[in-house]
Amino acid sequence: MIRQAQEAVRRYLPRGGGKGLLLLGLVLVAVWAASGFYRVQPDEQGVVMRFGAFDRTAPPGLNYHIPWPVESVTTPRVTRINRVDIGFVGSPEAGIVTGRVPPARDVLAESLMLTGDENIIDIDVAVFWRIRDAGEFLFNTRNPENTVKSAAESVMREVIGRTPIQPALTEARAQIEQEVLRGTQAIMDQYQAGIEITQVQLQKVDPPAQVVDAFRDVQRANADRERLRNEAESFRNDIIPRARGEAERLVQEAQGARESQIARARGEAARFTSVLTAYQAAPDVTTRRMYLETMEEILRRNPMVIVDDRLQGVVPFLPLGENAVAPRQAPGQGNLPTTRPAPLPPGTPPVQGRLPQGVTR
């Protein structure tokens, strides 16, 4: 090729133009050498190939490689997030606004999976990934997108195969997403595919369309069961502490009454013992003191009026007060009493009026 280029140049140059040919060759070499400069953008990664084989990767910025045909450069975008759909084709949001792109269509061969309790579930998954190493991405996998899809679908079937249907439909969605992400990333690392799985999203987790109504009824029944159970637990948590508090209060009151009775009995016993000791020491004095104390207590509770025997004209009076019984009336006698007052003692002169209540002779 160099010889043909030299002959082509000689045809256009006059004879004796060796210096011009040399100058032209130097210019061509300089232009060829300058063609080795290339720029890698911030969202790209340069992959340098020497004679078609991978040689090295270049960071963003201005770089240099041996010009063609020795080395060539490919600059794939490594920050772009790619998406792979499993179980459906198209976007769920497509066709709602514009109407140009058809909406998502289920692919039952991918979406129907067997759960751990031998039920069938319909799952749609979206896997998001990006290029982590451009060299591995270009030369270690033939079809990276199909590789990501196959690996994610395999891991998803494995995770669903050991998960019962009820948690998969309700609270285990986030856990399933994390397990699928870790499993798919492990497969990509094993293949050295240069791919990083950034996110796994479960788009739809439903029973098969033929039994979805029955499953929804079961869901509502389970929700009602949980609600009733929570109400029962709430009532239990309210009534049991209250009953325990009431029982503790009764126990404390009983303990207090017991201690009080014991202390009172001990006090009474100690008082009786002290009186007995005093009586044994001086029986006459103790007996007289006990008599005086007893009479003082009786007279204090029963007020009395003492009348001198020399006083003449005192009429005895019986104070009935509230304990008096209403006299019964005889028929046709109106309000006249049916009983007569008690007769006066013999030798008592009649006195007009009566003494106050409690006066005796």
CSV table of C-alpha atoms in Angstrom, one decimal:
chain,number,residue,atom,x,y,z
A,1,MET,CA,0.0,0.0,0.0
A,2,ILE,CA,2.9,2.4,0.8
A,3,ARG,CA,4.5,1.6,-2.6
A,4,GLN,CA,1.3,2.2,-4.5
A,5,ALA,CA,0.9,5.5,-2.6
A,6,GLN,CA,4.4,6.5,-3.5
A,7,GLU,CA,3.9,5.7,-7.2
A,8,ALA,CA,0.7,7.7,-7.2
A,9,VAL,CA,2.5,10.7,-5.7
A,10,ARG,CA,5.4,10.4,-8.2
A,11,ARG,CA,3.0,10.7,-11.1
A,12,TYR,CA,1.9,14.1,-9.9
A,13,LEU,CA,5.3,15.4,-8.9
A,14,PRO,CA,7.9,16.5,-11.5
A,15,ARG,CA,11.1,14.6,-11.9
A,16,GLY,CA,13.8,15.5,-9.4
A,17,GLY,CA,11.2,16.2,-6.7
A,18,GLY,CA,12.6,13.9,-4.1
A,19,LYS,CA,12.6,16.7,-1.4
A,20,GLY,CA,9.0,17.4,-2.2
A,21,LEU,CA,8.1,13.7,-1.9
A,22,LEU,CA,9.8,13.5,1.4
A,23,LEU,CA,8.1,16.6,2.7
A,24,LEU,CA,4.7,15.2,1.5
A,25,GLY,CA,5.5,11.9,3.3
A,26,LEU,CA,6.3,13.7,6.5
A,27,VAL,CA,3.0,15.6,6.3
A,28,LEU,CA,1.1,12.4,5.7
A,29,VAL,CA,2.8,10.7,8.7
A,30,ALA,CA,2.0,13.7,10.9
A,31,VAL,CA,-1.6,13.7,9.9
A,32,TRP,CA,-1.8,9.9,10.4
A,33,ALA,CA,-0.2,10.2,13.9
A,34,ALA,CA,-2.5,13.1,14.8
A,35,SER,CA,-5.5,11.0,14.0
A,36,GLY,CA,-4.8,8.9,17.2
A,37,PHE,CA,-6.1,11.7,19.5
A,38,TYR,CA,-9.6,11.1,20.7
A,39,ARG,CA,-11.9,12.5,23.4
A,40,VAL,CA,-14.0,10.4,25.9
A,41,GLN,CA,-17.1,12.2,27.2
A,42,PRO,CA,-17.9,12.2,30.9
A,43,ASP,CA,-20.8,9.7,30.5
A,44,GLU,CA,-18.6,7.4,28.3
A,45,GLN,CA,-15.7,5.0,28.7
A,46,GLY,CA,-13.1,4.4,26.0
A,47,VAL,CA,-12.4,0.9,24.9
A,48,VAL,CA,-9.1,0.6,22.9
A,49,MET,CA,-8.8,-2.4,20.6
A,50,ARG,CA,-5.5,-3.4,19.0
A,51,PHE,CA,-5.9,-5.3,15.7
A,52,GLY,CA,-9.5,-6.0,16.8
A,53,ALA,CA,-8.7,-7.5,20.2
A,54,PHE,CA,-9.4,-5.7,23.5
A,55,ASP,CA,-6.4,-4.0,24.9
A,56,ARG,CA,-7.4,-1.4,27.5
A,57,THR,CA,-10.0,1.1,28.7
A,58,ALA,CA,-9.6,4.8,28.7
A,59,PRO,CA,-11.0,7.3,31.3
A,60,PRO,CA,-13.0,10.4,30.3
A,61,GLY,CA,-11.0,13.2,28.8
A,62,LEU,CA,-8.4,13.6,26.0
A,63,ASN,CA,-6.6,10.3,25.2
A,64,TYR,CA,-4.3,8.9,22.5
A,65,HIS,CA,-4.1,5.6,20.7
A,66,ILE,CA,-2.0,4.2,17.8
A,67,PRO,CA,-3.9,5.3,14.7
A,68,TRP,CA,-5.7,3.0,12.4
A,69,PRO,CA,-5.2,0.2,11.3
A,70,VAL,CA,-3.2,-0.7,14.5
A,71,GLU,CA,-5.7,0.4,17.2
A,72,SER,CA,-9.3,1.6,17.2
A,73,VAL,CA,-11.6,3.1,19.9
A,74,THR,CA,-15.2,2.5,20.9
A,75,THR,CA,-16.8,4.8,23.4
A,76,PRO,CA,-20.0,3.3,24.8
A,77,ARG,CA,-22.2,5.3,27.3
A,78,VAL,CA,-21.8,3.9,30.8
A,79,THR,CA,-24.1,6.1,32.8
A,80,ARG,CA,-27.3,5.5,30.8
A,81,ILE,CA,-29.8,3.3,32.7
A,82,ASN,CA,-31.2,0.5,30.6
A,83,ARG,CA,-34.3,-1.4,31.2
A,84,VAL,CA,-35.4,-5.0,30.7
A,85,ASP,CA,-39.0,-6.1,31.1
A,86,ILE,CA,-40.0,-9.6,32.2
A,87,GLY,CA,-43.5,-10.9,31.9
A,88,PHE,CA,-44.8,-8.1,29.6
A,89,VAL,CA,-43.9,-6.2,26.4
A,90,GLY,CA,-44.2,-2.5,26.2
A,91,SER,CA,-44.6,0.2,28.8
A,92,PRO,CA,-47.6,0.2,31.3
A,93,GLU,CA,-47.9,3.9,30.8
A,94,ALA,CA,-47.6,3.8,27.0
A,95,GLY,CA,-50.7,4.7,25.0
A,96,ILE,CA,-52.5,6.4,27.9
A,97,VAL,CA,-51.6,9.9,26.9
A,98,THR,CA,-50.5,9.9,23.3
A,99,GLY,CA,-52.2,6.7,22.1
A,100,ARG,CA,-49.4,6.1,19.6
A,101,VAL,CA,-47.5,3.4,21.4
A,102,PRO,CA,-49.6,0.2,22.3
A,103,PRO,CA,-49.9,-0.4,26.0
A,104,ALA,CA,-48.2,-3.3,27.8
A,105,ARG,CA,-49.0,-6.8,26.8
A,106,ASP,CA,-48.6,-9.8,29.1
A,107,VAL,CA,-46.3,-12.6,28.1
A,108,LEU,CA,-47.7,-15.5,30.1
A,109,ALA,CA,-44.8,-17.8,29.4
A,110,GLU,CA,-42.6,-15.4,31.4
A,111,SER,CA,-45.0,-14.0,34.0
A,112,LEU,CA,-46.6,-17.2,35.3
A,113,MET,CA,-44.5,-18.7,38.1
A,114,LEU,CA,-45.0,-21.4,40.8
A,115,THR,CA,-44.8,-20.3,44.4
A,116,GLY,CA,-43.5,-22.2,47.4
A,117,ASP,CA,-46.9,-23.5,48.4
A,118,GLU,CA,-47.6,-24.8,44.9
A,119,ASN,CA,-49.8,-21.9,43.7
A,120,ILE,CA,-49.5,-20.0,40.5
A,121,ILE,CA,-48.8,-16.3,40.5
A,122,ASP,CA,-48.6,-13.7,37.7
A,123,ILE,CA,-45.6,-11.4,38.1
A,124,ASP,CA,-44.3,-8.6,35.9
A,125,VAL,CA,-40.8,-7.4,36.6
A,126,ALA,CA,-38.7,-4.4,35.3
A,127,VAL,CA,-34.9,-4.8,35.7
A,128,PHE,CA,-32.7,-1.6,35.4
A,129,TRP,CA,-29.0,-1.9,34.6
A,130,ARG,CA,-26.0,0.0,33.4
A,131,ILE,CA,-22.6,-0.6,32.0
A,132,ARG,CA,-19.9,-0.9,34.8
A,133,ASP,CA,-16.9,-2.0,32.7
A,134,ALA,CA,-17.1,-1.3,29.0
A,135,GLY,CA,-14.4,-3.8,28.1
A,136,GLU,CA,-16.1,-6.7,29.8
A,137,PHE,CA,-19.4,-5.5,28.5
A,138,LEU,CA,-18.3,-5.5,24.8
A,139,PHE,CA,-16.2,-8.7,24.7
A,140,ASN,CA,-17.5,-11.1,27.4
A,141,THR,CA,-21.1,-11.3,26.4
A,142,ARG,CA,-22.6,-11.6,23.0
A,143,ASN,CA,-26.1,-10.2,23.8
A,144,PRO,CA,-26.0,-8.4,27.2
A,145,GLU,CA,-29.7,-7.5,27.3
A,146,ASN,CA,-30.8,-11.1,26.8
A,147,THR,CA,-28.2,-12.2,29.3
A,148,VAL,CA,-29.7,-9.8,31.9
A,149,LYS,CA,-33.2,-10.9,31.1
A,150,SER,CA,-32.5,-14.6,31.3
A,151,ALA,CA,-30.5,-14.2,34.6
A,152,ALA,CA,-33.2,-12.1,36.2
A,153,GLU,CA,-36.0,-14.4,35.2
A,154,SER,CA,-34.1,-17.4,36.5
A,155,VAL,CA,-33.4,-15.8,39.9
A,156,MET,CA,-37.0,-14.5,40.1
A,157,ARG,CA,-38.4,-18.1,39.6
A,158,GLU,CA,-36.0,-19.4,42.2
A,159,VAL,CA,-37.1,-16.7,44.8
A,160,ILE,CA,-40.8,-17.2,44.1
A,161,GLY,CA,-40.4,-20.9,44.2
A,162,ARG,CA,-39.5,-20.7,47.9
A,163,THR,CA,-42.0,-18.0,48.9
A,164,PRO,CA,-45.6,-18.7,49.7
A,165,ILE,CA,-48.2,-16.9,47.7
A,166,GLN,CA,-49.7,-14.9,50.6
A,167,PRO,CA,-46.5,-13.0,51.5
A,168,ALA,CA,-45.6,-12.6,47.8
A,169,LEU,CA,-48.9,-10.8,47.3
A,170,THR,CA,-48.6,-8.5,50.4
A,171,GLU,CA,-45.7,-7.7,52.6
A,172,ALA,CA,-42.8,-9.7,50.9
A,173,ARG,CA,-42.5,-7.6,47.7
A,174,ALA,CA,-39.6,-5.5,48.9
A,175,GLN,CA,-37.7,-8.6,50.1
A,176,ILE,CA,-38.3,-10.3,46.8
A,177,GLU,CA,-36.9,-7.3,44.9
A,178,GLN,CA,-33.8,-7.2,47.0
A,179,GLU,CA,-33.2,-11.0,46.6
A,180,VAL,CA,-33.6,-10.9,42.8
A,181,LEU,CA,-31.3,-7.9,42.6
A,182,ARG,CA,-28.5,-9.6,44.6
A,183,GLY,CA,-29.0,-12.9,42.7
A,184,THR,CA,-28.9,-11.3,39.3
A,185,GLN,CA,-25.8,-9.2,40.2
A,186,ALA,CA,-24.0,-12.4,41.4
A,187,ILE,CA,-24.7,-14.0,38.0
A,188,MET,CA,-23.4,-11.0,36.1
A,189,ASP,CA,-20.2,-10.9,38.2
A,190,GLN,CA,-19.7,-14.6,37.6
A,191,TYR,CA,-20.0,-14.1,33.8
A,192,GLN,CA,-17.8,-10.9,34.1
A,193,ALA,CA,-20.3,-9.2,32.0
A,194,GLY,CA,-19.4,-5.7,33.1
A,195,ILE,CA,-23.0,-4.9,34.1
A,196,GLU,CA,-24.3,-3.4,37.3
A,197,ILE,CA,-28.0,-4.1,38.3
A,198,THR,CA,-29.2,-0.9,39.8
A,199,GLN,CA,-32.9,-1.7,40.6
A,200,VAL,CA,-35.6,-4.4,40.4
A,201,GLN,CA,-39.2,-3.4,40.4
A,202,LEU,CA,-42.2,-5.6,40.7
A,203,GLN,CA,-44.7,-4.0,38.3
A,204,LYS,CA,-47.6,-6.5,39.0
A,205,VAL,CA,-48.0,-9.3,41.5
A,206,ASP,CA,-51.5,-10.9,41.0
A,207,PRO,CA,-53.1,-14.4,41.0
A,208,PRO,CA,-54.0,-15.7,37.5
A,209,ALA,CA,-56.8,-13.8,35.9
A,210,GLN,CA,-59.1,-16.9,36.1
A,211,VAL,CA,-59.1,-16.9,39.9
A,212,VAL,CA,-58.3,-13.3,40.7
A,213,ASP,CA,-61.8,-12.6,42.1
A,214,ALA,CA,-61.6,-15.5,44.5
A,215,PHE,CA,-58.2,-14.4,45.7
A,216,ARG,CA,-59.5,-10.9,46.3
A,217,ASP,CA,-62.3,-12.4,48.4
A,218,VAL,CA,-59.7,-14.3,50.4
A,219,GLN,CA,-57.7,-11.1,50.8
A,220,ARG,CA,-60.8,-9.3,52.2
A,221,ALA,CA,-61.5,-12.1,54.5
A,222,ASN,CA,-57.9,-12.1,55.8
A,223,ALA,CA,-58.1,-8.3,56.3
A,224,ASP,CA,-61.3,-8.7,58.3
A,225,ARG,CA,-59.7,-11.5,60.3
A,226,GLU,CA,-56.7,-9.3,61.1
A,227,ARG,CA,-58.9,-6.4,62.0
A,228,LEU,CA,-61.0,-8.5,64.4
A,229,ARG,CA,-57.9,-10.0,65.9
A,230,ASN,CA,-56.4,-6.6,66.5
A,231,GLU,CA,-59.6,-5.4,68.1
A,232,ALA,CA,-59.6,-8.5,70.4
A,233,GLU,CA,-56.0,-7.9,71.2
A,234,SER,CA,-56.7,-4.2,72.0
A,235,PHE,CA,-59.6,-5.2,74.3
A,236,ARG,CA,-57.4,-7.8,76.0
A,237,ASN,CA,-54.6,-5.4,76.5
A,238,ASP,CA,-57.1,-3.0,78.1
A,239,ILE,CA,-59.1,-5.3,80.4
A,240,ILE,CA,-56.2,-7.5,81.7
A,241,PRO,CA,-54.1,-4.7,83.1
A,242,ARG,CA,-57.3,-3.2,84.6
A,243,ALA,CA,-58.2,-6.5,86.2
A,244,ARG,CA,-54.7,-7.0,87.5
A,245,GLY,CA,-54.7,-3.5,89.0
A,246,GLU,CA,-58.0,-4.1,90.7
A,247,ALA,CA,-56.8,-7.4,92.0
A,248,GLU,CA,-53.6,-5.8,93.3
A,249,ARG,CA,-55.7,-3.0,95.0
A,250,LEU,CA,-57.9,-5.6,96.7
A,251,VAL,CA,-54.8,-7.5,97.9
A,252,GLN,CA,-53.3,-4.3,99.2
A,253,GLU,CA,-56.5,-3.4,101.0
A,254,ALA,CA,-56.7,-6.9,102.5
A,255,GLN,CA,-53.1,-6.7,103.6
A,256,GLY,CA,-53.8,-3.3,105.2
A,257,ALA,CA,-56.9,-4.6,107.0
A,258,ARG,CA,-54.9,-7.6,108.2
A,259,GLU,CA,-52.1,-5.5,109.5
A,260,SER,CA,-54.6,-3.1,111.1
A,261,GLN,CA,-56.4,-5.9,112.9
A,262,ILE,CA,-53.2,-7.5,114.0
A,263,ALA,CA,-51.9,-4.2,115.3
A,264,ARG,CA,-55.2,-3.4,117.1
A,265,ALA,CA,-55.3,-6.9,118.6
A,266,ARG,CA,-51.7,-6.6,119.8
A,267,GLY,CA,-52.5,-3.2,121.3
A,268,GLU,CA,-55.6,-4.6,123.1
A,269,ALA,CA,-53.6,-7.5,124.4
A,270,ALA,CA,-50.8,-5.2,125.6
A,271,ARG,CA,-53.4,-3.0,127.3
A,272,PHE,CA,-55.0,-5.9,129.0
A,273,THR,CA,-51.7,-7.2,130.1
A,274,SER,CA,-50.7,-3.9,131.5
A,275,VAL,CA,-54.1,-3.6,133.4
A,276,LEU,CA,-53.6,-7.2,134.7
A,277,THR,CA,-50.2,-6.3,135.9
A,278,ALA,CA,-51.4,-3.2,137.6
A,279,TYR,CA,-54.3,-5.2,139.2
A,280,GLN,CA,-52.1,-7.9,140.5
A,281,ALA,CA,-49.8,-5.2,142.0
A,282,ALA,CA,-52.7,-3.3,143.7
A,283,PRO,CA,-56.1,-5.0,143.4
A,284,ASP,CA,-58.2,-2.5,145.4
A,285,VAL,CA,-56.8,0.6,143.7
A,286,THR,CA,-57.1,-0.9,140.3
A,287,THR,CA,-60.7,-2.1,140.9
A,288,ARG,CA,-61.7,1.3,142.1
A,289,ARG,CA,-60.1,3.0,139.1
A,290,MET,CA,-61.7,0.7,136.7
A,291,TYR,CA,-65.1,1.3,138.3
A,292,LEU,CA,-64.7,5.1,138.1
A,293,GLU,CA,-63.6,5.0,134.5
A,294,THR,CA,-66.5,2.8,133.6
A,295,MET,CA,-69.0,5.0,135.3
A,296,GLU,CA,-67.5,8.1,133.7
A,297,GLU,CA,-67.9,6.5,130.3
A,298,ILE,CA,-71.6,5.6,131.0
A,299,LEU,CA,-72.5,9.0,132.4
A,300,ARG,CA,-70.9,10.8,129.6
A,301,ARG,CA,-73.0,9.0,127.0
A,302,ASN,CA,-76.2,9.2,129.1
A,303,PRO,CA,-77.0,12.7,130.4
A,304,MET,CA,-78.9,12.7,133.7
A,305,VAL,CA,-80.5,15.3,136.1
A,306,ILE,CA,-80.1,14.7,139.8
A,307,VAL,CA,-82.9,16.2,142.1
A,308,ASP,CA,-82.5,16.6,145.8
A,309,ASP,CA,-84.9,14.5,147.9
A,310,ARG,CA,-86.0,17.5,149.9
A,311,LEU,CA,-87.4,19.2,146.8
A,312,GLN,CA,-91.2,19.0,146.8
A,313,GLY,CA,-93.5,18.8,143.9
A,314,VAL,CA,-91.3,17.1,141.3
A,315,VAL,CA,-93.2,15.0,138.8
A,316,PRO,CA,-91.4,12.0,137.2
A,317,PHE,CA,-91.3,12.1,133.4
A,318,LEU,CA,-90.5,9.3,130.9
A,319,PRO,CA,-88.6,10.9,127.9
A,320,LEU,CA,-89.6,8.8,124.9
A,321,GLY,CA,-88.3,11.1,122.2
A,322,GLU,CA,-87.8,9.4,118.8
A,323,ASN,CA,-88.4,6.0,120.3
A,324,ALA,CA,-92.0,6.8,121.2
A,325,VAL,CA,-94.6,4.7,119.5
A,326,ALA,CA,-97.6,6.4,117.9
A,327,PRO,CA,-100.8,5.4,119.8
A,328,ARG,CA,-103.4,3.6,118.0
A,329,GLN,CA,-106.8,5.2,117.6
A,330,ALA,CA,-110.1,3.5,118.4
A,331,PRO,CA,-112.8,3.8,115.8
A,332,GLY,CA,-115.0,6.9,116.2
A,333,GLN,CA,-112.8,8.4,118.9
A,334,GLY,CA,-110.8,10.8,116.6
A,335,ASN,CA,-107.4,11.7,117.9
A,336,LEU,CA,-107.9,10.7,121.5
A,337,PRO,CA,-105.1,8.4,122.8
A,338,THR,CA,-106.0,4.9,123.7
A,339,THR,CA,-103.5,4.6,126.5
A,340,ARG,CA,-103.3,6.3,129.8
A,341,PRO,CA,-100.2,7.9,131.2
A,342,ALA,CA,-98.3,5.9,133.8
A,343,PRO,CA,-99.6,6.6,137.4
A,344,LEU,CA,-97.5,8.6,139.7
A,345,PRO,CA,-95.6,7.0,142.6
A,346,PRO,CA,-97.5,6.9,145.9
A,347,GLY,CA,-97.1,10.0,148.0
A,348,THR,CA,-96.2,12.3,145.1
A,349,PRO,CA,-98.1,15.6,145.3
A,350,PRO,CA,-99.7,16.8,142.1
A,351,VAL,CA,-97.6,19.5,140.3
A,352,GLN,CA,-98.7,21.6,137.4
A,353,GLY,CA,-96.5,21.1,134.3
A,354,ARG,CA,-93.7,18.7,133.8
A,355,LEU,CA,-89.9,18.7,134.1
A,356,PRO,CA,-87.6,18.9,131.1
A,357,GLN,CA,-86.5,15.8,129.3
A,358,GLY,CA,-84.1,13.6,131.2
A,359,VAL,CA,-85.1,14.8,134.7
A,360,THR,CA,-85.7,12.0,137.2
A,361,ARG,CA,-86.1,11.8,140.9
